[in-house]
Every structure is written in structure tokens, then in C-alpha cells.
Coordinates of C-alpha atoms and ligand atoms in Angstrom, one line a residue:
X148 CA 0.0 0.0 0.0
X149 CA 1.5 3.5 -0.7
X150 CA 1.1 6.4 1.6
X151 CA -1.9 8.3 1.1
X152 CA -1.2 11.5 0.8
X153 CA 2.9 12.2 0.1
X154 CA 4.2 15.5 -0.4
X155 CA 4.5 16.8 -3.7
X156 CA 7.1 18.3 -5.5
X157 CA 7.2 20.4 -9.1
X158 CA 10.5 20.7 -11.3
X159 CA 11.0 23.1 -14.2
X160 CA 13.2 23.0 -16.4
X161 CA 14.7 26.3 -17.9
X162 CA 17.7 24.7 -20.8
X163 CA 19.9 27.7 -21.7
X164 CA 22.9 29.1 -20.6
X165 CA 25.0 31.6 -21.6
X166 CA 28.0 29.4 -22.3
X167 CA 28.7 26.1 -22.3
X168 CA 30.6 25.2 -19.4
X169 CA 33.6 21.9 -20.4
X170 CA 32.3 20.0 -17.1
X171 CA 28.6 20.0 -17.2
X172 CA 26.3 17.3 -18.4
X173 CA 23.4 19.0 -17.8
X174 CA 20.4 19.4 -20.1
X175 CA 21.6 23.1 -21.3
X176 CA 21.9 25.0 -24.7
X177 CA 24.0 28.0 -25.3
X178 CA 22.0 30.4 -26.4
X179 CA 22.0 34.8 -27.5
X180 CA 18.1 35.1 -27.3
X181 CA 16.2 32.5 -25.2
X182 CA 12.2 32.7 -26.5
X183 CA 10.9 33.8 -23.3
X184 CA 7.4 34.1 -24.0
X185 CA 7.2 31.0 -26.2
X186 CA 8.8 28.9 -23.3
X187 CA 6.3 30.2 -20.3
X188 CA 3.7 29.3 -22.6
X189 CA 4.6 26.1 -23.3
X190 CA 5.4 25.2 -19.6
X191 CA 2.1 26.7 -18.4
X192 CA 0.3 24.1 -21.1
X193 CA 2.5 21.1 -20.1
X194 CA 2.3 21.6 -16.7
X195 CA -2.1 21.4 -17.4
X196 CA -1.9 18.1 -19.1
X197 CA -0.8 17.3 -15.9
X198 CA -3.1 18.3 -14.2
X199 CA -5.0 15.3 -14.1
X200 CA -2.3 12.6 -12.2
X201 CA -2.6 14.9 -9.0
X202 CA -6.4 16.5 -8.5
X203 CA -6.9 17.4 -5.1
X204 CA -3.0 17.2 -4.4
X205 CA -1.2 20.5 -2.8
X206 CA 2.4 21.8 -3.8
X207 CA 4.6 21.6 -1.1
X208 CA 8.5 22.2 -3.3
X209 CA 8.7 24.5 -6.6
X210 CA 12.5 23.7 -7.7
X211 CA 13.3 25.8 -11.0
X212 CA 16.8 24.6 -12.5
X213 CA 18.8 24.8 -15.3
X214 CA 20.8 25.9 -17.2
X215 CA 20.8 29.0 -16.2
X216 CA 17.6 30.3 -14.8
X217 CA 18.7 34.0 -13.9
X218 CA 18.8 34.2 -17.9
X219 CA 15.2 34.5 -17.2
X220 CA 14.1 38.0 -17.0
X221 CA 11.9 39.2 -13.6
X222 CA 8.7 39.9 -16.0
X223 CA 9.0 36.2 -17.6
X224 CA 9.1 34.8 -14.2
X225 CA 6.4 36.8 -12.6
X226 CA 4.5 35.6 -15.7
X227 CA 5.1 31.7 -14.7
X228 CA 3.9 32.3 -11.3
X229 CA 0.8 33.7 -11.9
X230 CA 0.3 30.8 -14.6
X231 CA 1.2 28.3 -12.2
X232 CA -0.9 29.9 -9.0
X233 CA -3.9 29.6 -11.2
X234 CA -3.0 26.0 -11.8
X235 CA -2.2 24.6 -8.6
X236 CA -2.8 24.6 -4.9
X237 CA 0.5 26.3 -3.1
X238 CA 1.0 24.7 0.2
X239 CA 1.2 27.3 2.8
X240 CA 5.1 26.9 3.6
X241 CA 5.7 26.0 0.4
X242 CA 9.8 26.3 -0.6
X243 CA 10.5 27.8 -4.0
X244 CA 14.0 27.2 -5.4
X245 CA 15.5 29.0 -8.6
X246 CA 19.1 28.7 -10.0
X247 CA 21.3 31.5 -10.6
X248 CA 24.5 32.1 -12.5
X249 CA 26.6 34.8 -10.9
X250 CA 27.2 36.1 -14.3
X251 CA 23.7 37.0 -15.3
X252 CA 22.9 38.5 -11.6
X253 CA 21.0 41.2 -11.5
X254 CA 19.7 43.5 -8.6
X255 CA 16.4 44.1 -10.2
X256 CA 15.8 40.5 -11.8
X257 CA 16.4 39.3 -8.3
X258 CA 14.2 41.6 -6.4
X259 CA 11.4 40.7 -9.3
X260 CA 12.0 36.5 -8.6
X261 CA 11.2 37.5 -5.1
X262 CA 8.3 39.4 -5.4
X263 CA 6.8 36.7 -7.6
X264 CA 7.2 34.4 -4.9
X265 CA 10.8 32.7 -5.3
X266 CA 11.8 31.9 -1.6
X267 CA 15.2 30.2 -2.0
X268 CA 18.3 31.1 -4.3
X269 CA 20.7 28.6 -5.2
X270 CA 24.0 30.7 -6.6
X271 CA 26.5 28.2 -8.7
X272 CA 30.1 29.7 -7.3
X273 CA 31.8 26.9 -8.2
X274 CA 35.1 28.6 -6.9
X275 CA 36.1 31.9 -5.9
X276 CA 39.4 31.6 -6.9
X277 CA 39.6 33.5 -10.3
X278 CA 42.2 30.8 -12.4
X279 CA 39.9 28.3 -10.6
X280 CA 37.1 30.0 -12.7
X281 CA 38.8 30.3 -15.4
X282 CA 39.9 26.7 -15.8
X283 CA 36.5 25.6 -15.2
X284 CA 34.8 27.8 -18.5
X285 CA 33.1 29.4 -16.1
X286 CA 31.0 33.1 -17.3
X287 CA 32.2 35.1 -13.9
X288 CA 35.1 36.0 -11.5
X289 CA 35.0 35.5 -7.5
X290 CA 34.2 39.1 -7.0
X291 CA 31.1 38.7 -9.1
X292 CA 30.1 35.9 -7.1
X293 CA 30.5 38.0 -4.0
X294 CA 28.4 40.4 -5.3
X295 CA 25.6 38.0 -6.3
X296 CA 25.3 36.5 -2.5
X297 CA 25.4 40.5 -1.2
X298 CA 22.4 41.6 -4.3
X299 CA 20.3 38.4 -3.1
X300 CA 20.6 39.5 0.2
X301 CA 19.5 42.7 -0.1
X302 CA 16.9 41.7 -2.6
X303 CA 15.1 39.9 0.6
X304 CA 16.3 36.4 0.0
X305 CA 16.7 34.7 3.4
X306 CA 17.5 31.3 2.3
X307 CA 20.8 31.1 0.3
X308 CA 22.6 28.3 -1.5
X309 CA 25.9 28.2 -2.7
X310 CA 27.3 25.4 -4.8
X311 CA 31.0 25.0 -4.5
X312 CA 33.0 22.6 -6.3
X313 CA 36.2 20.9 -5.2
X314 CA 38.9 18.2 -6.7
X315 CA 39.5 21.4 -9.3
X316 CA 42.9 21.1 -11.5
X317 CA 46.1 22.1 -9.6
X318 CA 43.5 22.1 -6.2
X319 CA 45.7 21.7 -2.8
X320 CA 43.4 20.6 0.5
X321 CA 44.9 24.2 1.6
X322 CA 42.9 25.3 -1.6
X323 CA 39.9 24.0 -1.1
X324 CA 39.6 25.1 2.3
X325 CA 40.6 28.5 1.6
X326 CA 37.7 28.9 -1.2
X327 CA 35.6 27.2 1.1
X328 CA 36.2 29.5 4.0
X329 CA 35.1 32.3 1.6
X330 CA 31.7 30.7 0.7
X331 CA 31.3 30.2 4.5
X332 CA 32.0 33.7 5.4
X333 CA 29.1 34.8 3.5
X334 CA 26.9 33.6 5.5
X335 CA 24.9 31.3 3.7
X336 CA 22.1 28.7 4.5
X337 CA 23.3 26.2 3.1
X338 CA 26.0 24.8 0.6
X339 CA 26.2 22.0 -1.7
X340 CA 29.9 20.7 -2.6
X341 CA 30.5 18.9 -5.5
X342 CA 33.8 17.2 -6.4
X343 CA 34.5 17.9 -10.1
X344 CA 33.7 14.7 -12.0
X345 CA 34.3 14.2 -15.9
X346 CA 31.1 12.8 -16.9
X347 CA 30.9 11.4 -20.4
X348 CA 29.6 13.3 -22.7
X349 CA 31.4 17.1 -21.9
X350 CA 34.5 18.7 -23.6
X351 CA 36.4 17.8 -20.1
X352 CA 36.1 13.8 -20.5
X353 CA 37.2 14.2 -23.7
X354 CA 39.9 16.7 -22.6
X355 CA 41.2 15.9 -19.4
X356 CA 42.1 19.2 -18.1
X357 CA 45.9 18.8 -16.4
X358 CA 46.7 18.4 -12.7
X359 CA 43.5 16.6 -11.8
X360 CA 44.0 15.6 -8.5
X361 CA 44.1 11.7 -7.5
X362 CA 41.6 10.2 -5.2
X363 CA 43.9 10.2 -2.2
X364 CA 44.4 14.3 -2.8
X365 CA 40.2 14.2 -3.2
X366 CA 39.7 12.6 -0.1
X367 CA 42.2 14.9 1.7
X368 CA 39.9 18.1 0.2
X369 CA 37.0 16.8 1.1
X370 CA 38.5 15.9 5.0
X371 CA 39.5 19.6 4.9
X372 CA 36.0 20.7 3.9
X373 CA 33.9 18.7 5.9
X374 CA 36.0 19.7 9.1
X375 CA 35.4 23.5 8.5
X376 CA 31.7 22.8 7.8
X377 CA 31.2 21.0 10.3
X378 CA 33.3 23.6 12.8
X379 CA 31.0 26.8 11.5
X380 CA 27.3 24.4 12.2
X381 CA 26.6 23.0 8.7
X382 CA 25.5 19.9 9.2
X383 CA 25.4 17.2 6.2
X384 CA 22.3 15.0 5.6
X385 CA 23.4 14.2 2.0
X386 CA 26.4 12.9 0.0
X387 CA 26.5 16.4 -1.4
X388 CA 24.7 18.6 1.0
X389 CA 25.2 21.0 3.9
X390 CA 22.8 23.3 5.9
X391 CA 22.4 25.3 9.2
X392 CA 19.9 24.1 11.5
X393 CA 16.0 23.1 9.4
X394 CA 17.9 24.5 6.3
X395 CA 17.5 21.5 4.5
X396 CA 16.7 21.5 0.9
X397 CA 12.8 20.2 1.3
X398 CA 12.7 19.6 -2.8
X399 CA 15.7 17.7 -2.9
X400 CA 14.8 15.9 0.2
X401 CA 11.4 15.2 -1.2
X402 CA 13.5 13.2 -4.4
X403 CA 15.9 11.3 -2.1
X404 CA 12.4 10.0 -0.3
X405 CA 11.8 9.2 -3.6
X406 CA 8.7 11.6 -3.2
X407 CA 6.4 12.3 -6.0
X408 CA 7.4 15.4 -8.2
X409 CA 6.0 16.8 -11.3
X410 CA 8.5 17.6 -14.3
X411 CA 8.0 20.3 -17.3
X412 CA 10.6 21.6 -19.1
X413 CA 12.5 20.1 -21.8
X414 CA 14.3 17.1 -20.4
X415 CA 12.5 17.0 -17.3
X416 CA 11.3 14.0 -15.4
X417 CA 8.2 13.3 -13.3
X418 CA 7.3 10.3 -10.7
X419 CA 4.0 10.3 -9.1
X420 CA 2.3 7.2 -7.3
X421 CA -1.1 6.6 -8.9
X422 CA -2.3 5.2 -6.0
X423 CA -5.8 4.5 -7.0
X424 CA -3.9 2.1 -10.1
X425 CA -1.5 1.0 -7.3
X426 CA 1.5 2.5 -9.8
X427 CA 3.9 4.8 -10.0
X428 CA 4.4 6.1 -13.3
X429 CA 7.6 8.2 -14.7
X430 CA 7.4 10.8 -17.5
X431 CA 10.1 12.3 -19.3
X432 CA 10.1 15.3 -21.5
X433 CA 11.6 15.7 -24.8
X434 CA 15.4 17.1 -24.3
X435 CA 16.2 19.4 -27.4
X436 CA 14.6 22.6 -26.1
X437 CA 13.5 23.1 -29.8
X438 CA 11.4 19.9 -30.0
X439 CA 9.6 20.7 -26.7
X440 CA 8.7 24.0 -27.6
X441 CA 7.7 22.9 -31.4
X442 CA 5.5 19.8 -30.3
X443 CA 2.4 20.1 -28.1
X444 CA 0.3 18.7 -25.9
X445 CA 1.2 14.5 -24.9
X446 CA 3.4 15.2 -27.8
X447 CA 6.2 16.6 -25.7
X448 CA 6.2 14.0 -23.9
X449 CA 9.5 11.5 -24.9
X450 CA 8.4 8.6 -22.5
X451 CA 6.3 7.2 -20.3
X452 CA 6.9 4.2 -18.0
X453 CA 5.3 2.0 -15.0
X454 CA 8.2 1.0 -12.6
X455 CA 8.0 -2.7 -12.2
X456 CA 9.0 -3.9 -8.7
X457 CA 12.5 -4.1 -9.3
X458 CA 12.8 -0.2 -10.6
X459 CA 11.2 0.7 -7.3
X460 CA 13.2 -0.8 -5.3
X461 CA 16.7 -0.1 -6.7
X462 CA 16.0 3.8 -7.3
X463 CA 14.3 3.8 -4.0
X464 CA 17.8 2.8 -2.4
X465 CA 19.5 4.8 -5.4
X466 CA 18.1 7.6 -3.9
X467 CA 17.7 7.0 0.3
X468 CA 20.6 5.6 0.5
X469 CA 22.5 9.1 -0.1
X470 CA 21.2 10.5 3.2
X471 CA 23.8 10.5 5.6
X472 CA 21.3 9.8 8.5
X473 CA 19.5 7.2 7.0
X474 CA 15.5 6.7 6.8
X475 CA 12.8 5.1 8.7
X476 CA 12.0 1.1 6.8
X477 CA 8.0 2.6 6.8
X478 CA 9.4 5.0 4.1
X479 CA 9.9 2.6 1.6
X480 CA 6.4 0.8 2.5
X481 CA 4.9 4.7 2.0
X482 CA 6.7 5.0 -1.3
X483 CA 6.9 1.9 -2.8
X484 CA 4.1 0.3 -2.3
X485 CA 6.5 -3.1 -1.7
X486 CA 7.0 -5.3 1.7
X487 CA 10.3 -4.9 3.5
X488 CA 10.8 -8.7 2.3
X489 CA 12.2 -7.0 -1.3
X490 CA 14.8 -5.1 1.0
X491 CA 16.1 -7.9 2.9
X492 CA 18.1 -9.9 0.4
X493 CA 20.4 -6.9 -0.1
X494 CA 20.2 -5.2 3.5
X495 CA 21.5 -8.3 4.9
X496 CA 24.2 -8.8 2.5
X497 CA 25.1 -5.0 3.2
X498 CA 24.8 -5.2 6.7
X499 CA 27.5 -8.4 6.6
X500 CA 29.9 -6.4 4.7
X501 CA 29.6 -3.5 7.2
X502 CA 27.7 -1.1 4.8
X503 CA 24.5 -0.5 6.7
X504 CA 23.6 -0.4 10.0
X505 CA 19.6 -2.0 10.4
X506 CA 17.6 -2.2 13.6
X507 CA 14.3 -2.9 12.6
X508 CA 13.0 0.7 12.1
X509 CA 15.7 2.4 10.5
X510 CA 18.3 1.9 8.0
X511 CA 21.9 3.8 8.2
X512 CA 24.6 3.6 6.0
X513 CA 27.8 2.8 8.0
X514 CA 30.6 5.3 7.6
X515 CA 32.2 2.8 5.3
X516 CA 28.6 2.7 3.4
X517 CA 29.1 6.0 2.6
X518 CA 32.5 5.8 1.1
X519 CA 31.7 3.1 -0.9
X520 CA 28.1 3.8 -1.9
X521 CA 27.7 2.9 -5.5
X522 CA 28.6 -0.8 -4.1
X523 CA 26.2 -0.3 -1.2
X524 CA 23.6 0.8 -3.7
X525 CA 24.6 -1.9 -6.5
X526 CA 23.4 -4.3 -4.1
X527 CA 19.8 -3.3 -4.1
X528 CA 20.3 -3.7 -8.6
X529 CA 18.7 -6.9 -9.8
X530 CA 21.4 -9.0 -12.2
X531 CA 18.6 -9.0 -14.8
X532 CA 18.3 -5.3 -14.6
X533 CA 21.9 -4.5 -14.5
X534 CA 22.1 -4.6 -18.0
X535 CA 19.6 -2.0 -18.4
X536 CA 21.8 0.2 -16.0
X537 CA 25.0 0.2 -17.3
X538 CA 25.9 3.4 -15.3
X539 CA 23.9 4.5 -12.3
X540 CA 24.1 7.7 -10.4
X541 CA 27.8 8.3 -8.7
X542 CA 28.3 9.1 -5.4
X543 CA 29.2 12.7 -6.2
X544 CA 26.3 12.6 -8.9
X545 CA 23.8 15.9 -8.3
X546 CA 20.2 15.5 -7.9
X547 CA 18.9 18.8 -8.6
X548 CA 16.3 17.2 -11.1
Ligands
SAM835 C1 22.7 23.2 -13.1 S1 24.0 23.6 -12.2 C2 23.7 25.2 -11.4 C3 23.3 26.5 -11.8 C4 24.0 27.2 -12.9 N1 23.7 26.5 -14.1 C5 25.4 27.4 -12.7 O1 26.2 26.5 -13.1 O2 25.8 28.4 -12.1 C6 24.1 22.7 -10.8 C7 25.5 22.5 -10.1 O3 26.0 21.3 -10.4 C8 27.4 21.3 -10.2 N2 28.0 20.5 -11.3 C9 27.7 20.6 -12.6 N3 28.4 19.7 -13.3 C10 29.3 19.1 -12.5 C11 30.4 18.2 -12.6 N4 30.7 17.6 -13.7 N5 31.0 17.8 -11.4 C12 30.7 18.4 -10.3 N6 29.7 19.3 -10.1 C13 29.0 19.7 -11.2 C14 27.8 22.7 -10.2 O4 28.2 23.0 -8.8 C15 26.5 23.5 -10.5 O5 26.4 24.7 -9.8
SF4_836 S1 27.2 24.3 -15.1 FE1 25.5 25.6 -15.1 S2 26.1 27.4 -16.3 FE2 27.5 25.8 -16.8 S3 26.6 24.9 -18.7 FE3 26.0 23.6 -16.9 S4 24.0 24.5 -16.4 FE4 25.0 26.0 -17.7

């Protein structure tokens, strides 16, 4: 039986950026002149055919990602808003996220994304460390990064995140902490810190930018970090994740609960539990920003799929296992629908090779767990489905969508 009433989450996907940046994977398009009014339009009419998996269902997480959101101008957003308000029922406390790129930070833009009801910014820094930047593609300096943090703050923005990379070329622990030490001076709620992969797919994979650091330097940066986070009251409750005291990211949590969330944009996913069908059913979008704005209607939708038994438990442990405090077993009864018999076979195995700790009630990844989850979670992957998962989500892997 699935919980009956789960909170609810909604993704949008804005896909353009201003430049390409070597490292990222992401669904984004460089692009001079983003169609604005085109694209609110088309969200506002996917987000309708909707409508119809979630009557009677309240909002409780509005997470608008990118690319590069801030590209976005104030008017364009306000216009969503009042598109989507019409649409949906806002929970009272509900948590609205939006993406910025220091380089397209704007005093007014960000006093506009407030007013139209965006509660939380997230700001990608990346570094502050100017040849850091530089190495990295990225559109900004450090200075201008500062200055995004001080214009969100005075454009009323309470809740702050600041996503920070480490593992960067030529990177010393000293490094890290240093650019680290500047994020934390700021002030923020909360930071999310990311060591540099080279996913398949981006100019750096095929490039290998110089002086990457080896997994023993990594693991010394990331030592360094998670000292000085811990030192200045940011606790972490995800691989990737840091906040001050009820900071947490609520949308993200909501995915690593494996929560239901709607998805519109191009490329965007959705998961929501039909309970009445005893289902849960996953919808992607189409990913070329062009075919999703040309096509309408079911039309931009690229696929739609029923997770057998075996999907929902492996991305249920894909996802739970990544909180560093673990989860109550009644979670994966609420949100799978399955008996804790279909976790057994792989928490025991886990629990004899010192992965998870497993009283009962609650399930914990050990320390070890932790530093070896993509074995911790592999355990929880069907042999017959393996196949079908080459690659799963890394570690380090960010869950914004
Ligand atoms: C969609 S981006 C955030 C917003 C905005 N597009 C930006 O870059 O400023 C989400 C975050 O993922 C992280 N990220 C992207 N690609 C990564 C990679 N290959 N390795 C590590 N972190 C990565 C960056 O910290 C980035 O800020
Ligand atoms: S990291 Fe952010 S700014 Fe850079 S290309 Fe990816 S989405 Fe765009």
C-alpha cells in the first residue's frame, strides 16, 4: 500500500545558458536570445496536461533549475507564477527554489524572482578563486560571485545556496579550504559541494584538463571541507549537502524520499504514485529545447513508463541511501508500495559487509557505506536489470532534477 497523501514536488526545467561550461552534463543549450514568452507558454500548457495525475493534491516544493535560470528576465518569471498559481494549490510553507549564475545577476531580476514568490536562491560559485574560474569555463570571476550573494541579500532572500566545487585542477586541500572559508564567510544557509567529475559526454572527458587531482588528494579536500563545515554548524544529511539548523533542501529531500514530483521543461522528469492504479508512473520530457517548444500537448512528452518492482526498489535505495542519517523502513512501504521482504536480500548482504547499520525501524549507511556507496547501492540492482543500467548515479552525482 502506498502512503496516502505524500508531499509533492514540481520541477521546471529552464535549458539555456550563456556558455557552455567543459564540465557540465546538464540538459543546457547555449544560447543569445532565449524565447521567453514561447517557453512560459509552453510550460504553463505542459504543466495542465498534468493536471489530471494529481487532483486534489497541494504543492509543497517548486524547484526551478537549469541551465541558467537567472537568464530568465523578472517579468518572464512573474508571468510563470501567476500561470502556475492559477493551476495549482500552493502549500502554505511551500519552498521555492530557482538557480542563478553569478554572471547573469541582476539587482532588479532578483528583487522581481522575489516578489513573484521565489523563496530560496541557489547561486552556482563553483570557486572563488579567479584561475579556478577560469579553468573551469566558467561566465564570472569570485568578485562577481561575492556580489551575487550581497544583491540576493538585499533583494530579501533569506534562504541562500551556494554550490561550491572541489577536486578542481592544480587544487591543494589548503585550496579548497581557503575557497571554502570564503563561501562560508558569506553567510549562507546552506552549501552543496561537488567534487568535479568528468562525466561522459562534456568537452572535459574528452579533454582531461591537467593536474587533476588523485583520489587520495580528493579525499584529503573533502576531509579539509567537511571539518570546516562542520566547525562553523553546517550539518550534512546528503552525500553532497550542507545546511544550518531546518535549512535543509525540502525539494531535494522530497527526491531522495523518492517523493512524487511533477516535471515540465525540456528534459525534465516526473514520478507520481497513482495510488488509485496501485502504480507509480515516470514521464520524461523531450530534451532538445527546440522539440519541446515545437510539439504540443502528450506530444512533448518523450516517454512514459510504470516501474515494475524491481525499478522501485533499486531507485528507491539509489536515492535513500544518499542520506547520511539514514530513513525510517515505513518510508519505503509509503513510497513503494513493496514489503520490506524485497529489502532484505540486499540489506542483509550490506549489513555483513559493514555497509548499513539495520535495527528494525531504521536503515543507516555505515561510515564505510558511505564511502563506498555505488557498491552499497549496486546491491539493491537486480542481475537481470543491471544490464539496463549500465551506469547508475555516482556518489558525487547531483540531484537537482
Ligand atoms: C545546473 S548547475 C547550477 C546552476 C547554474 N547553471 C550554474 O552553473 O551556475 C548545478 C550545479 O552542479 C554542479 N556541477 C555541474 N556539473 C558538475 C560536474 N561535472 N562535477 C561536479 N559538479 C558539477 C555545479 O556546482 C553546478 O552549480
Ligand atoms: S554548469 Fe550551469 S552554467 Fe555551466 S553549462 Fe551547466 S547548467 Fe550551464
Amino acid at each position: 500500500m502506498f502512503s496516502s497523501n505524500p508531499p509533492l514536488g514540481l520541477y521546471i526545467h529552464l535549458p539555456w545558458c550563456e556558455q557552455k561550461c567543459p564540465y557540465c552534463d546538464f540538459n543546457s543549450h547555449q544560447a543569445d536570445v532565449i524565447p521567453e514568452q514561447a517557453y512560459i507558454e509552453a510550460l504553463l500548457e505542459d504543466l495542465e496536461q498534468e493536471l489530471p495525475l494529481i487532483w486534489g493534491r497541494g504543492i509543497d516544493s517548486i524547484f526551478i533549475g537549469g541551465g541558467t535560470p537567472s537568464l530568465f528576465s523578472a517579468a518572464a518569471i512573474e508571468q510563470l507564477f501567476s500561470g502556475l498559481r492559477s493551476l495549482l494549490n500552493f502549500a502554505p510553507a511551500i519552498e521555492i527554489t530557482m538557480e542563478s549564475n553569478p554572471g547573469s545577476a541582476d539587482a532588479e531580476n532578483y528583487r522581481g524572482y522575489r516578489e513573484a514568490g521565489v523563496n530560496r536562491l541557489s547561486i552556482g560559485v563553483q570557486s572563488f578563486n579567479d584561475q579556478n574560474l577560469k579553468t573551469l569555463g566558467r561566465v564570472h570571476n569570485g568578485a562577481q560571485a561575492a556580489h551575487a550573494f550581497a544583491i540576493a541579500r538585499r533583494a530579501g532572500f533569506d534562504n541562500i545556496n551556494l554550490d561550491l566545487m572541489f577536486g578542481l585542477p592544480a587544487q591543494s586541500p589548503a585550496a579548497a579550504s581557503a575557497d571554502l572559508e570564503q563561501a562560508i564567510a558569506l553567510g549562507p544557509e546552506h552549501l552543496s559541494l561537488y567534487q568535479l567529475t568528468l562525466e561522459p559526454n562534456t568537452l572535459f572527458h574528452h579533454q582531461p584538463p591537467a593536474d587533476m587531482p588523485d583520489d587520495d588528494l580528493c579525499w584529503e579536500q573533502q576531509n579539509a571541507c567537511q571539518a570546516l563545515l562542520a566547525e562553523h554548524g553546517y550539518g550534512q544529511y546528503e552525500v553532497s549537502a550542507y545546511s544550518l539548523d531546518k535549512h535543509e533542501c525540502r525539494h531535494n529531500l522530497n527526491y531522495w524520499h523518492f517523493g512524487d514530483y511533477l516535471g515540465i521543461g525540456a528534459g525534465a522528469h516526473g514520478k507520481i504514485t497513482l495510488g488509485g492504479e496501485n502504480r507509480v508512473l515516470r514521464r520524461v520530457r523531450r530534451r532538445q529545447p527546440r522539440a519541446y517548444l515545437e510539439r504540443v500537448g502528450p506530444d512533448r512528452i518523450s516517454s512514459e513508463t510504470t516501474l515494475d518492482q524491481d525499478d522501485l526498489l533499486f531507485e528507491f535505495m539509489l536515492n535513500a541511501l544518499r542520506l547520511k542519517h539514514g530513513f525510517d523502513t515505513s518510508l519505503f512501504r509509503d513510497n513503494t508500495g513493496l514489503s520490506l521482504n524485497f529489502l532484505l536480500p540486499g540489506l542483509e548482504q550490506a549489513r555483513d559487509k559493514g555497509l548499513v547499520e539495520f535495527n528494525g525501524v531504521k536503515i543507516v549507511p555505515t561510515e564505510l557505506g558511505f564511502c563506498h556507496l555505488n557498491d552499497l547501492q549496486g546491491l539493491f540492482l537486480q542481475p537481470h536489470n543491471a544490464k539496463r543500467r549500465p551506469f547508475f548515479e555516482s556518489s558525487g552525482k547531483i540531484t537537482h532534477n
